[in-house]
DNA sequence: CGCAAAGTTTAGCATTGGCTAAACCCTTTG
DNA sequence: CAAAGGGTTTAGCCAATGCTAAACTTTGCG
C-alpha cells in the first residue's frame, strides 16, 4: 500500500459541525418563509407573494419559485394569483420558529445589544442554535428577570 | 391606478436583516475554508485538499472546485497535486475568523452549554454575529472571569 | 527503474436560490 | 362591460455547492 493511509476517526467527528451547518442551511429558508407568511396572515389577514418578496428583499419571481418548493414539501398551499396559506405542518414550523426566534432575540437584548442589532443578528443566529443552547439562553433570561 | 399601491418604506427596513443573512452566507464558506486551511498548516505543516474535504465532510471534487473560487478571490494559492497555501489576505481572514470563532465558542461555554455543543453551534453562529454582538459576548466573558 | 495503487483532478450532472424580461391574468374604472 | 394597467407568473439565465465516475499524476516498493 503506497502512500499514507487515512484514519478517518478524528476527522469524521470534526466534520459533524459542518454537516450540521449544511443541514441548518437547507432548512433555514423554509423556516423564514413560513414564519414570515404566518406574520403576514396575523398582521394583514392574508399573505401575498409580493409582500413576502418585499420583506425578504428579493424579486417576486424568486418567491414564486421558492413557494413551489415549499408546496412540494407540504408546508404551504396556494393557487395562482391567490394569497398563500400554511398547512398544519407549516403552522407548526412557523410557531416553533417564532418561539426560538423570540428567545434568541430577547437573549441578545438581555446581553446588552441594541434593538436593531438584536433584530438583525437573531434572524441569522436562530437557525444555528441547538436545543441545548436555546435552553441555556432561556435560563439566562430567567435569571436576568429575577 | 387600479389595485392597491405599495409603500415600500417599512418593508425595506425589515428586509435589511434578510439581506445581511444572504451576505453572511456568501462569505461563510470562504471563512471556514481559510480557517481550516490555517489550522491544517499549523497542525501538520501543510494543508492538502483531501484533508480539507475530510474535515468538512464533503467530496474531494467539491473542495477542488471551491478552492478554485477561493484562488480567484485571492485567498489561496495552489498548484495541481500540491498542497494549499494562504495568501496574505487569506491569512488575515483566517486570523479574524479564528478570533471571532474563539470568542463565540468561549461565550457558549460560559453560558453553560457542553463542549460538544459549543463546538458545533459556534461553527454556524460565528458567521451571523455582528461586531456589536461580539463585543457584548466579550464583555460577558470578561465579567464572568472576574 | 518501473508499475500499480493511492491520491487528485476533470467531466458531467443536479439542486438551490438569485435575477430580468416577457407573458399573462385580474380588477378597477371609464 | 370592456380595456387598461398593475400585480403575478413564466421563461430563461447565472452562480454556488454538492455528488459520482472516469481520467490523470505521483509515489512507494519490488
Ligand atoms: Mn425566524
Ligand atoms: Mn431567520
Ligand atoms: Mn470559524
Ligand atoms: Mn464556521
mmCIF file of C-alpha atoms in Angstrom, chain B residues 71-120:
data_model
loop_
_atom_site.group_PDB
_atom_site.id
_atom_site.type_symbol
_atom_site.label_atom_id
_atom_site.label_comp_id
_atom_site.label_asym_id
_atom_site.label_seq_id
_atom_site.Cartn_x
_atom_site.Cartn_y
_atom_site.Cartn_z
ATOM 1 C CA UNK B 71 -7.971 31.274 -5.633
ATOM 2 C CA UNK B 72 -9.835 33.635 -7.951
ATOM 3 C CA UNK B 73 -10.831 35.601 -4.861
ATOM 4 C CA UNK B 74 -7.173 35.942 -3.941
ATOM 5 C CA UNK B 75 -7.383 33.987 -0.703
ATOM 6 C CA UNK B 76 -5.306 30.903 -1.551
ATOM 7 C CA UNK B 77 -2.608 29.825 -3.967
ATOM 8 C CA UNK B 78 -2.158 26.291 -5.215
ATOM 9 C CA UNK B 79 -0.756 24.160 -7.965
ATOM 10 C CA UNK B 80 -2.156 20.852 -9.191
ATOM 11 C CA UNK B 81 -1.361 17.887 -6.962
ATOM 12 C CA UNK B 82 0.267 20.169 -4.413
ATOM 13 C CA UNK B 83 -0.780 21.362 -1.001
ATOM 14 C CA UNK B 84 -2.616 24.631 -0.440
ATOM 15 C CA UNK B 85 -1.217 27.968 0.718
ATOM 16 C CA UNK B 86 -2.920 31.063 2.044
ATOM 17 C CA UNK B 87 -2.216 34.490 0.627
ATOM 18 C CA UNK B 88 -1.732 37.453 2.951
ATOM 19 C CA UNK B 89 -5.374 38.224 2.576
ATOM 20 C CA UNK B 90 -6.193 34.598 3.264
ATOM 21 C CA UNK B 91 -4.197 34.615 6.495
ATOM 22 C CA UNK B 92 -5.870 37.807 7.555
ATOM 23 C CA UNK B 93 -9.319 36.319 7.018
ATOM 24 C CA UNK B 94 -8.283 33.146 8.826
ATOM 25 C CA UNK B 95 -6.977 35.077 11.814
ATOM 26 C CA UNK B 96 -10.052 37.258 12.024
ATOM 27 C CA UNK B 97 -12.233 34.174 11.788
ATOM 28 C CA UNK B 98 -10.302 32.393 14.494
ATOM 29 C CA UNK B 99 -10.606 35.330 16.864
ATOM 30 C CA UNK B 100 -14.319 35.595 16.350
ATOM 31 C CA UNK B 101 -14.799 31.856 16.493
ATOM 32 C CA UNK B 102 -12.915 31.602 19.784
ATOM 33 C CA UNK B 103 -14.992 34.309 21.409
ATOM 34 C CA UNK B 104 -18.265 32.773 20.296
ATOM 35 C CA UNK B 105 -17.243 29.302 21.432
ATOM 36 C CA UNK B 106 -15.941 30.528 24.783
ATOM 37 C CA UNK B 107 -19.109 32.529 25.216
ATOM 38 C CA UNK B 108 -21.306 29.493 24.695
ATOM 39 C CA UNK B 109 -19.223 27.533 27.185
ATOM 40 C CA UNK B 110 -19.528 30.344 29.707
ATOM 41 C CA UNK B 111 -23.264 30.269 29.163
ATOM 42 C CA UNK B 112 -23.248 26.708 30.386
ATOM 43 C CA UNK B 113 -23.513 24.537 27.283
ATOM 44 C CA UNK B 114 -21.426 21.399 26.828
ATOM 45 C CA UNK B 115 -18.130 21.446 24.960
ATOM 46 C CA UNK B 116 -19.501 19.407 22.128
ATOM 47 C CA UNK B 117 -22.483 21.685 21.635
ATOM 48 C CA UNK B 118 -20.349 24.814 21.946
ATOM 49 C CA UNK B 119 -18.057 23.472 19.261
ATOM 50 C CA UNK B 120 -20.873 22.592 16.908
#
